[in-house]
PDB file of C-alpha atoms in Angstrom:
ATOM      1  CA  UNK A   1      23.489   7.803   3.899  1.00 90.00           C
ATOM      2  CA  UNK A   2      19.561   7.427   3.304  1.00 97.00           C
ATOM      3  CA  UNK A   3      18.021   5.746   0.213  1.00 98.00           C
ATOM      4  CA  UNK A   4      14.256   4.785  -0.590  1.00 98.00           C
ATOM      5  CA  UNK A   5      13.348   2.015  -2.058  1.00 98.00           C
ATOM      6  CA  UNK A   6       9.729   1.909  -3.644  1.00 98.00           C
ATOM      7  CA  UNK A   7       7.925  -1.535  -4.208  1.00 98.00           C
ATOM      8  CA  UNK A   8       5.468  -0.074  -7.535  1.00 96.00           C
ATOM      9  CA  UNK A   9       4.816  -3.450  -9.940  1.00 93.00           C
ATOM     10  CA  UNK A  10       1.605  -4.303  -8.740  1.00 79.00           C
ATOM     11  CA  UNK A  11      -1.561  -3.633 -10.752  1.00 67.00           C
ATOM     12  CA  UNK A  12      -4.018  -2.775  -8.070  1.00 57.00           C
ATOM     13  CA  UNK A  13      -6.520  -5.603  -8.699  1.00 58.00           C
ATOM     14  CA  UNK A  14      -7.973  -4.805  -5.814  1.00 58.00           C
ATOM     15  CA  UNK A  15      -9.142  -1.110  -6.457  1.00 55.00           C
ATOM     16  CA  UNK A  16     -10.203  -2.191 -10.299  1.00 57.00           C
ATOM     17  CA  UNK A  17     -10.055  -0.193 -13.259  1.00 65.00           C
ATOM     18  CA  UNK A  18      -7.494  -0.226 -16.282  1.00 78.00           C
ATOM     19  CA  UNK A  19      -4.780   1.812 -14.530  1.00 86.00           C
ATOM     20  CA  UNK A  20      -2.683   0.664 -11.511  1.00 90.00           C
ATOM     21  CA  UNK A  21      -3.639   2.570  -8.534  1.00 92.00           C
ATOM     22  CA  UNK A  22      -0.387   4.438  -7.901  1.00 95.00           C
ATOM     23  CA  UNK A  23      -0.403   6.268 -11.257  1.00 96.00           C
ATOM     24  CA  UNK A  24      -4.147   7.770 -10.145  1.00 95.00           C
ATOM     25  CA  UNK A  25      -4.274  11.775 -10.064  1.00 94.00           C
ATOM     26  CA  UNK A  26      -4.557  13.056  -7.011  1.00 93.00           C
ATOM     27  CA  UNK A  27      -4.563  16.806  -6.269  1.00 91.00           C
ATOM     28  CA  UNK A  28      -3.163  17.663 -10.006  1.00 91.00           C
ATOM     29  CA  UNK A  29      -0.531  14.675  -9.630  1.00 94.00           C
ATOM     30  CA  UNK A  30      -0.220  10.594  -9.849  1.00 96.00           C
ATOM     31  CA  UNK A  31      -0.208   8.991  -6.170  1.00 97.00           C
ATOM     32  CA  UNK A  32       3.475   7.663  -6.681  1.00 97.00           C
ATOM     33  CA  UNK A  33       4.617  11.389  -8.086  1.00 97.00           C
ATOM     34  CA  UNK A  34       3.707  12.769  -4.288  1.00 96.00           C
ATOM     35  CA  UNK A  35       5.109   9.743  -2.097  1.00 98.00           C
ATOM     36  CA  UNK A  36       8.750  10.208  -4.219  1.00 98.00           C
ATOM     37  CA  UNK A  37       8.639  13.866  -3.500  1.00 97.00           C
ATOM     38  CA  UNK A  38       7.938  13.279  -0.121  1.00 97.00           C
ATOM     39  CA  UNK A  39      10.623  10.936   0.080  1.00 98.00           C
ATOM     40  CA  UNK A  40      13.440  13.038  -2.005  1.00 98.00           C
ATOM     41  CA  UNK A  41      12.559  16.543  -0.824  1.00 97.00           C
ATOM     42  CA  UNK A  42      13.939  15.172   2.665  1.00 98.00           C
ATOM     43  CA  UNK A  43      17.662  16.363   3.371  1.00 97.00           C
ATOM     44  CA  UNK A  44      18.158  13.237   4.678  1.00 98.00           C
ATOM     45  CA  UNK A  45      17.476  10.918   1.523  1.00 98.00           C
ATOM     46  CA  UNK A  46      19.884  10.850  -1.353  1.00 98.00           C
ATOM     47  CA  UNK A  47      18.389   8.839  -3.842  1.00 98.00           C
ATOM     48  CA  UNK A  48      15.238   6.799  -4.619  1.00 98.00           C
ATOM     49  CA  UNK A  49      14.876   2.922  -6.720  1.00 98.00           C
ATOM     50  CA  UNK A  50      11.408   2.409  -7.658  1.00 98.00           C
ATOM     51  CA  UNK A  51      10.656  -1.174  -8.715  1.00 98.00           C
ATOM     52  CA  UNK A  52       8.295  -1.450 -11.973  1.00 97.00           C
ATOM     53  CA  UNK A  53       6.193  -3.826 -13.744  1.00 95.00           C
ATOM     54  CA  UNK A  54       7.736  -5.070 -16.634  1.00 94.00           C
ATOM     55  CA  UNK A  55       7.211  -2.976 -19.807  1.00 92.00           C
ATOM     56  CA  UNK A  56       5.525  -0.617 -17.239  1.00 94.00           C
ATOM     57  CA  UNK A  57       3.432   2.108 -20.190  1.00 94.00           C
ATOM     58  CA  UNK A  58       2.729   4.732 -17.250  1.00 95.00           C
ATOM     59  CA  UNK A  59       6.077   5.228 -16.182  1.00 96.00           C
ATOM     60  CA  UNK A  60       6.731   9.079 -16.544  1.00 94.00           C
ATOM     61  CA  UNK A  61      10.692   7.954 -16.701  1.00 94.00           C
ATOM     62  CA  UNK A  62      11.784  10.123 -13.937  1.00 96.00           C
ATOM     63  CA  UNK A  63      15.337  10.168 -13.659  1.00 97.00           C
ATOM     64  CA  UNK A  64      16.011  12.886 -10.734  1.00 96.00           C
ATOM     65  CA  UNK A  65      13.970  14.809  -8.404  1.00 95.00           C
ATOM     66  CA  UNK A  66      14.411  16.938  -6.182  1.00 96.00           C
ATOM     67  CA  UNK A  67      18.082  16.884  -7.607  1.00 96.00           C
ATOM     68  CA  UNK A  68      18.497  13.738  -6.737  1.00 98.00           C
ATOM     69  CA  UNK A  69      19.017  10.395  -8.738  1.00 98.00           C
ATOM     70  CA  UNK A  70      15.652   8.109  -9.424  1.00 98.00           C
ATOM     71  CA  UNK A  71      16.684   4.399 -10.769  1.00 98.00           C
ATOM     72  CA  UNK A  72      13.842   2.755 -12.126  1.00 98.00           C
ATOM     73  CA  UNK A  73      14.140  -1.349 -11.858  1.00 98.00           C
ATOM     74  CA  UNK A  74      11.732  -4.396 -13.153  1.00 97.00           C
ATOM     75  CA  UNK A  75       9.873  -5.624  -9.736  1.00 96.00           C
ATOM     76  CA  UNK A  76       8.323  -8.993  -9.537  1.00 94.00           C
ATOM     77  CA  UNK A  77       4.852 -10.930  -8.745  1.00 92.00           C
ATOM     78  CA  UNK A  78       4.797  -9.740  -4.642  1.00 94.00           C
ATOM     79  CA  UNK A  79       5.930  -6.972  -2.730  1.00 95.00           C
ATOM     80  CA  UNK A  80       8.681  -8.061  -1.467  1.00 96.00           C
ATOM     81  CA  UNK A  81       9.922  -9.739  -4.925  1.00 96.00           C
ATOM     82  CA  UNK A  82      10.144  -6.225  -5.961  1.00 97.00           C
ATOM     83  CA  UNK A  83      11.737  -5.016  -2.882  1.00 98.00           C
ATOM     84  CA  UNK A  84      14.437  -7.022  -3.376  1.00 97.00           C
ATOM     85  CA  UNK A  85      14.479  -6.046  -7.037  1.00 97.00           C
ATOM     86  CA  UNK A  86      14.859  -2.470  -6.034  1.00 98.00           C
ATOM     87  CA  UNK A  87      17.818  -3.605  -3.347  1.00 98.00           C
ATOM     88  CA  UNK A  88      20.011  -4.869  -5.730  1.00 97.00           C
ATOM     89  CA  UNK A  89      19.161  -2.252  -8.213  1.00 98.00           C
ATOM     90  CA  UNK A  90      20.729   0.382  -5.378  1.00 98.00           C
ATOM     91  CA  UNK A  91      24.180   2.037  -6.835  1.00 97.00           C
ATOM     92  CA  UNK A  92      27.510   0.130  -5.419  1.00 95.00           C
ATOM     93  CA  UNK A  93      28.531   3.514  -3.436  1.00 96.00           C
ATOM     94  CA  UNK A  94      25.501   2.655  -1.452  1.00 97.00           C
ATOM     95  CA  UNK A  95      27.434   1.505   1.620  1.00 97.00           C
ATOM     96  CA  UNK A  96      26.177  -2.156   3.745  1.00 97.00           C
ATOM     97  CA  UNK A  97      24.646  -0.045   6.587  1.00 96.00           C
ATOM     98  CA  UNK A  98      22.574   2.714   4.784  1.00 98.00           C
ATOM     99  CA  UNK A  99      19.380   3.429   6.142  1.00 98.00           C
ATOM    100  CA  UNK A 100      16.975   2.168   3.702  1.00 98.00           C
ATOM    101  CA  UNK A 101      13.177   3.744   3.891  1.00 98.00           C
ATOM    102  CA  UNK A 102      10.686   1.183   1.594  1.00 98.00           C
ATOM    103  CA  UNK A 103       7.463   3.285   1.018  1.00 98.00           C
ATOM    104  CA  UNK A 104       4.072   2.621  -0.446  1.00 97.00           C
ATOM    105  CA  UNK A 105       3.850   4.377  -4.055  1.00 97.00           C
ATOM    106  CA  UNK A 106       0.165   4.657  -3.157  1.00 96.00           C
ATOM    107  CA  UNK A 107       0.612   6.189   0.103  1.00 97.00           C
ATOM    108  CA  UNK A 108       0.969  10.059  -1.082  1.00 97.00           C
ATOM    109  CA  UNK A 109       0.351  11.955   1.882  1.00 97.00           C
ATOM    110  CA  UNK A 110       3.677  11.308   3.757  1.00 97.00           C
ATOM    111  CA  UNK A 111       4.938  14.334   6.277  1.00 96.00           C
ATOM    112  CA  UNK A 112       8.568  14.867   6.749  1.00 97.00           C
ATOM    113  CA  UNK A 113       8.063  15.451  10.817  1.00 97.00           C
ATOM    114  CA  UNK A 114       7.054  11.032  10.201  1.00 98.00           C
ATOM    115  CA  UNK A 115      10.389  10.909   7.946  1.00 98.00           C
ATOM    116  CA  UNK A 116      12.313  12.859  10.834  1.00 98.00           C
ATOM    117  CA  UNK A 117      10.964  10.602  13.840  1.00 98.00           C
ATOM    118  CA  UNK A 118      11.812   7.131  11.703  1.00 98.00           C
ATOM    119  CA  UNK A 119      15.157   7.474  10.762  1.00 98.00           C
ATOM    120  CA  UNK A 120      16.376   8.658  14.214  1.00 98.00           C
ATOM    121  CA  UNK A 121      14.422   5.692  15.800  1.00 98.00           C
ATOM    122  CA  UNK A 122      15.722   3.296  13.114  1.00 98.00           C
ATOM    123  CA  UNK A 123      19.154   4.791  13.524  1.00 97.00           C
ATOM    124  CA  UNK A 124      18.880   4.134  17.355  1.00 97.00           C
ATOM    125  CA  UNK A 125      17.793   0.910  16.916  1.00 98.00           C
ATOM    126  CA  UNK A 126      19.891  -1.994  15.453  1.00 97.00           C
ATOM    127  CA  UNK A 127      16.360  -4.018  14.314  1.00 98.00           C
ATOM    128  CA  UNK A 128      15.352  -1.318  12.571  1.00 98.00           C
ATOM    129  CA  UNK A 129      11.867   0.949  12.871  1.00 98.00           C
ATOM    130  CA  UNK A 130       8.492   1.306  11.100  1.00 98.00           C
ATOM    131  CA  UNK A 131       5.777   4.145  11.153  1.00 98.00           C
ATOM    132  CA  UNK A 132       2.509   2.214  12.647  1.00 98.00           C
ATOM    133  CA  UNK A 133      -0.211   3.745  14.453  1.00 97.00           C
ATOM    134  CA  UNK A 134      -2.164   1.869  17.072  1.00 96.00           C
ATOM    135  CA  UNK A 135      -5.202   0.441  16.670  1.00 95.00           C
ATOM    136  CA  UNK A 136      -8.000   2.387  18.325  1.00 94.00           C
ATOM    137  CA  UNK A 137     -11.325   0.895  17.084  1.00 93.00           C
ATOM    138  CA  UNK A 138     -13.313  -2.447  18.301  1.00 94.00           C
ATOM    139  CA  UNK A 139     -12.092  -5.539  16.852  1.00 94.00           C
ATOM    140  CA  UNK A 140     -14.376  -8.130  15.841  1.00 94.00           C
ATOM    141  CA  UNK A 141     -13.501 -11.368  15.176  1.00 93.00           C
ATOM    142  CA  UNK A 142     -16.374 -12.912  12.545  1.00 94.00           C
ATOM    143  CA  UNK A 143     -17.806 -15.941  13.261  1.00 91.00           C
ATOM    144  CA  UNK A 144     -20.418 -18.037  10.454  1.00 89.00           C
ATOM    145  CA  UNK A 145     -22.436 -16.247   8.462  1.00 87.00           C
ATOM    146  CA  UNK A 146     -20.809 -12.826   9.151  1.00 88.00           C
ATOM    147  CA  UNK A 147     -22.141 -13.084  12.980  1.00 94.00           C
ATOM    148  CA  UNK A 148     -19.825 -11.470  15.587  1.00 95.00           C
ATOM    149  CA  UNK A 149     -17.770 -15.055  17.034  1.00 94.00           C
ATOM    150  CA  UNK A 150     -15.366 -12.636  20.098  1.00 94.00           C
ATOM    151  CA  UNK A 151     -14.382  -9.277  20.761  1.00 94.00           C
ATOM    152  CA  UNK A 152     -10.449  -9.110  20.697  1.00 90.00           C
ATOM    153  CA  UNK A 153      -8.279  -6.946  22.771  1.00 91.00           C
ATOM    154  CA  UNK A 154      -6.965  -4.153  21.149  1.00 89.00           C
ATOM    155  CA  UNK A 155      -4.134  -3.431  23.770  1.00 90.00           C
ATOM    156  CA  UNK A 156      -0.473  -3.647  21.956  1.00 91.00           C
ATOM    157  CA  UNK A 157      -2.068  -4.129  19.146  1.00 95.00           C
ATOM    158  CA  UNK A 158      -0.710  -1.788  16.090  1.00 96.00           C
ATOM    159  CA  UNK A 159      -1.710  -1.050  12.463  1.00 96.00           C
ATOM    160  CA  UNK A 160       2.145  -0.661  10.214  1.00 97.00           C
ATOM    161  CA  UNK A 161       1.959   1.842   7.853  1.00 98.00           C
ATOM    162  CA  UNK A 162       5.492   2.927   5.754  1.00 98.00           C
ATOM    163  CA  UNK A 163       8.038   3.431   5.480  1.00 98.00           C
ATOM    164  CA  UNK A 164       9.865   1.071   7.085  1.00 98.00           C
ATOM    165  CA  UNK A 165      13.538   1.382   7.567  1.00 98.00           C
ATOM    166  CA  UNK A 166      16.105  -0.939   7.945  1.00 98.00           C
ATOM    167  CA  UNK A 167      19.801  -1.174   7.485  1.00 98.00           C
ATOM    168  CA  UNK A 168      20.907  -2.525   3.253  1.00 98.00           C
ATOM    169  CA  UNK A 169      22.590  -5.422   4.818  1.00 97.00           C
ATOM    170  CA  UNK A 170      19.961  -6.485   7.189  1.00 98.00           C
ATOM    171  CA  UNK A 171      17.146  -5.963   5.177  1.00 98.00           C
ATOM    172  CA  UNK A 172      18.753  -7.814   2.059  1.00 98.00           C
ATOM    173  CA  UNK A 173      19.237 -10.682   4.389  1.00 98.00           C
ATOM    174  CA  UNK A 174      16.302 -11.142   6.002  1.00 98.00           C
ATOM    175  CA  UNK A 175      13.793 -10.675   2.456  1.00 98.00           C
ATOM    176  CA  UNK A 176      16.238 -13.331   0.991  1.00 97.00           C
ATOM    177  CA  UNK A 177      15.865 -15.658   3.999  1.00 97.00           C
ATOM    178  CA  UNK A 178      12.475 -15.786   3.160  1.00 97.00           C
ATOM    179  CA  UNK A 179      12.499 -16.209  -0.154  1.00 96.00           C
ATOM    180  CA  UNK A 180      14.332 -19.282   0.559  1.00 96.00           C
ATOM    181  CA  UNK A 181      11.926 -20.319   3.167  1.00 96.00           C
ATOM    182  CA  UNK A 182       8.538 -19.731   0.470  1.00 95.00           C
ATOM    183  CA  UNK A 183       7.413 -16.986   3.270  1.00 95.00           C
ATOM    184  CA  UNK A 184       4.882 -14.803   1.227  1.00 94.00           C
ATOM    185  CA  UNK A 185       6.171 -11.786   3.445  1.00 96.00           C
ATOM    186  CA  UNK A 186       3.442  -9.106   3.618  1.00 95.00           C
ATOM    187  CA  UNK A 187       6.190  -6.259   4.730  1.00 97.00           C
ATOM    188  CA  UNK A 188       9.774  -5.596   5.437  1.00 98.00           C
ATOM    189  CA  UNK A 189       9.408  -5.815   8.943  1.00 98.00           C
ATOM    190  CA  UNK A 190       7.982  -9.141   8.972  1.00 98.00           C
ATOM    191  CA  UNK A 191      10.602 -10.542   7.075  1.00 98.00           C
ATOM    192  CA  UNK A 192      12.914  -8.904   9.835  1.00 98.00           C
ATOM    193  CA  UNK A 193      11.299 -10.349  13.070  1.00 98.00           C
ATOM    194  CA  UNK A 194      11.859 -13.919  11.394  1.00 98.00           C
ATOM    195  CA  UNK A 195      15.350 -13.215  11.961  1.00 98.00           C
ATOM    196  CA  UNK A 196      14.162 -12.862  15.770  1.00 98.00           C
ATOM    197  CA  UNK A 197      14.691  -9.197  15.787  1.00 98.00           C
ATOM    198  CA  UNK A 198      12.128  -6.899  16.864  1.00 98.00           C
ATOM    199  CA  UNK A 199      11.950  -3.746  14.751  1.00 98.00           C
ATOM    200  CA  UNK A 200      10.763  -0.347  17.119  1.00 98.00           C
ATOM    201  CA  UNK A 201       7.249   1.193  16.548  1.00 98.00           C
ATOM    202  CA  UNK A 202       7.029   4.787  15.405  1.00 98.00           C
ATOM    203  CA  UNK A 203       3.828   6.416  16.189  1.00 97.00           C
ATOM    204  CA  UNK A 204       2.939   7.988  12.831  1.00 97.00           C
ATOM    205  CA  UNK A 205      -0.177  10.313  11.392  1.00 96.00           C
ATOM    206  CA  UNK A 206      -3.166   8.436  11.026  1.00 94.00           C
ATOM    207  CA  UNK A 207      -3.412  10.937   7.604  1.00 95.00           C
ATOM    208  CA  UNK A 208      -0.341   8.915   6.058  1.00 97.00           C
ATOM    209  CA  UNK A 209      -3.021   6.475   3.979  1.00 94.00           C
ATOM    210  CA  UNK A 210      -2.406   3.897   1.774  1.00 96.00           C
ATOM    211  CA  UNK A 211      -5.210   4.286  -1.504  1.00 95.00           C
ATOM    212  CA  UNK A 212      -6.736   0.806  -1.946  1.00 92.00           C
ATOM    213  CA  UNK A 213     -10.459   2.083  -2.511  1.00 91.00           C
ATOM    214  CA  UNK A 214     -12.480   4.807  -4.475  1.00 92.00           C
ATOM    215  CA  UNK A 215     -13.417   6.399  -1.256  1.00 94.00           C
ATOM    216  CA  UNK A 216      -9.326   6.195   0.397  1.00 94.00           C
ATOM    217  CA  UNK A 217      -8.650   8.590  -3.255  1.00 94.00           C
ATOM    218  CA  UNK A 218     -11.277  10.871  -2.410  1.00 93.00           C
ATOM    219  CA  UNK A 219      -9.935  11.409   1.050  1.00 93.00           C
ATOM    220  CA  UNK A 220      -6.431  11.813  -0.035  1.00 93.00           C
ATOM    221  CA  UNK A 221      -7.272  13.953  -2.468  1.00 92.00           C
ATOM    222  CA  UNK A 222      -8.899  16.043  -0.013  1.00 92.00           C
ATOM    223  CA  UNK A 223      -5.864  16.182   2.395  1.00 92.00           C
ATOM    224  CA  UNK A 224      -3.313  16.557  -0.783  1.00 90.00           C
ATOM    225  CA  UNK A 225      -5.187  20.043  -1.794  1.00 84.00           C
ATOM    226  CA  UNK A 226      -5.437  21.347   1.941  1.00 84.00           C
ATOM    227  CA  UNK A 227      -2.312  20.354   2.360  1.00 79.00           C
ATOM    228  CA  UNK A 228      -0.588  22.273  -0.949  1.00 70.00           C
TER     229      UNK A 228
END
């Protein structure tokens, strides 16, 4: 058994503008609209939580798609506040060991070949799995003044992208050790490898973008419509 959990209480400070970035129109639909049918028109996933902002107005109130059951849960402050949110929101028939996928609501343009490859590595692999793509450019590392300080190897080096799967039990256990620990945990897998475990790398499409700028919507707007 497969669920997705979906982290979606943040207002998108960073992109600006009145409406959180996941509820932006993209190709005739809101951003978080294509990642759940992504997610739920997979064979493989049986159910979706999304974690809101309290009194969230934009909220379509999905209930089902795809046929399948959407439970909509009050997030918190940081990702993984609402992660955990949406964990204990899942249904009790959702057994210890389900595969859980967490998934950007503003990353629409997920593939299901991305969805096949990561549950068969994270079902392979005890620590679990994320999509990631490695890093290809330059990196910089600036110095005063916005002056180039070192060129850093790029070798090994990895950008994550989502979802991320991990067992319920294991994931539950390793957000709420660091929770306990006041780690601001910037993904799921990070809380993981605190546990010592090492999550395996799934080489991913570059084209599965998270929207954090005006010019990441225009490009996934573009790929949504040649897509469709």
């Amino acid at each position: 058994m497969s669920w997705a959990l979906m982290p979606a209480a943040g207002s998108g400070r960073r992109f600006g503008g009145e409406v959180p970035k996941q509820y932006l129109a993209a190709a005739g639909k809101p951003l978080i609209a294509h990642a759940l049918e992504a997610l739920l028109a997979h064979p493989a996933i049986d159910g979706a939580v999304v974690a809101l902002a309290a009194n969230d107005p934009h909220w379509p109130g999905w209930t089902s798609l795809h046929g399948k059951p959407v439970i909509a849960c009050v997030g918190g402050l940081e990702r993984a506040d609402s992660v955990l949110a949406a964990l204990r929101a899942l249904p009790a028939s959702v057994p210890e060991d389900a595969l859980l996928l967490v998934h950007d609501a503003a990353r629409p343009n997920l593939r299901a070949d991305d969805i096949d490859k990561l549950i068969d590595a994270a079902t392979a692999c005890a620590d679990g799995a994320v999509l990631a793509a490695p890093v290809r450019d330059t990196l910089k590392r600036a110095g005063e003044s916005a002056r180039i300080a070192a060129t850093e190897p790029r070798e090994r080096l990895w950008r994550a992208l989502t979802p991320q799967a991990f067992r319920r039990d294991l994931l539950l256990r390793a957000l709420e050790a660091a929770q306990v620990a006041g780690v601001a945990v910037t993904d799921e897998a990070m809380a993981v490898e605190r546990l010592g475990l090492h999550p395996a790398l799934v080489e991913g499409r570059e084209d599965n973008l998270k929207v954090t700028t005006p010019a990441d919507l225009a490009l996934v707007e573009f790929l949504l419509a040649r897509n469709s």
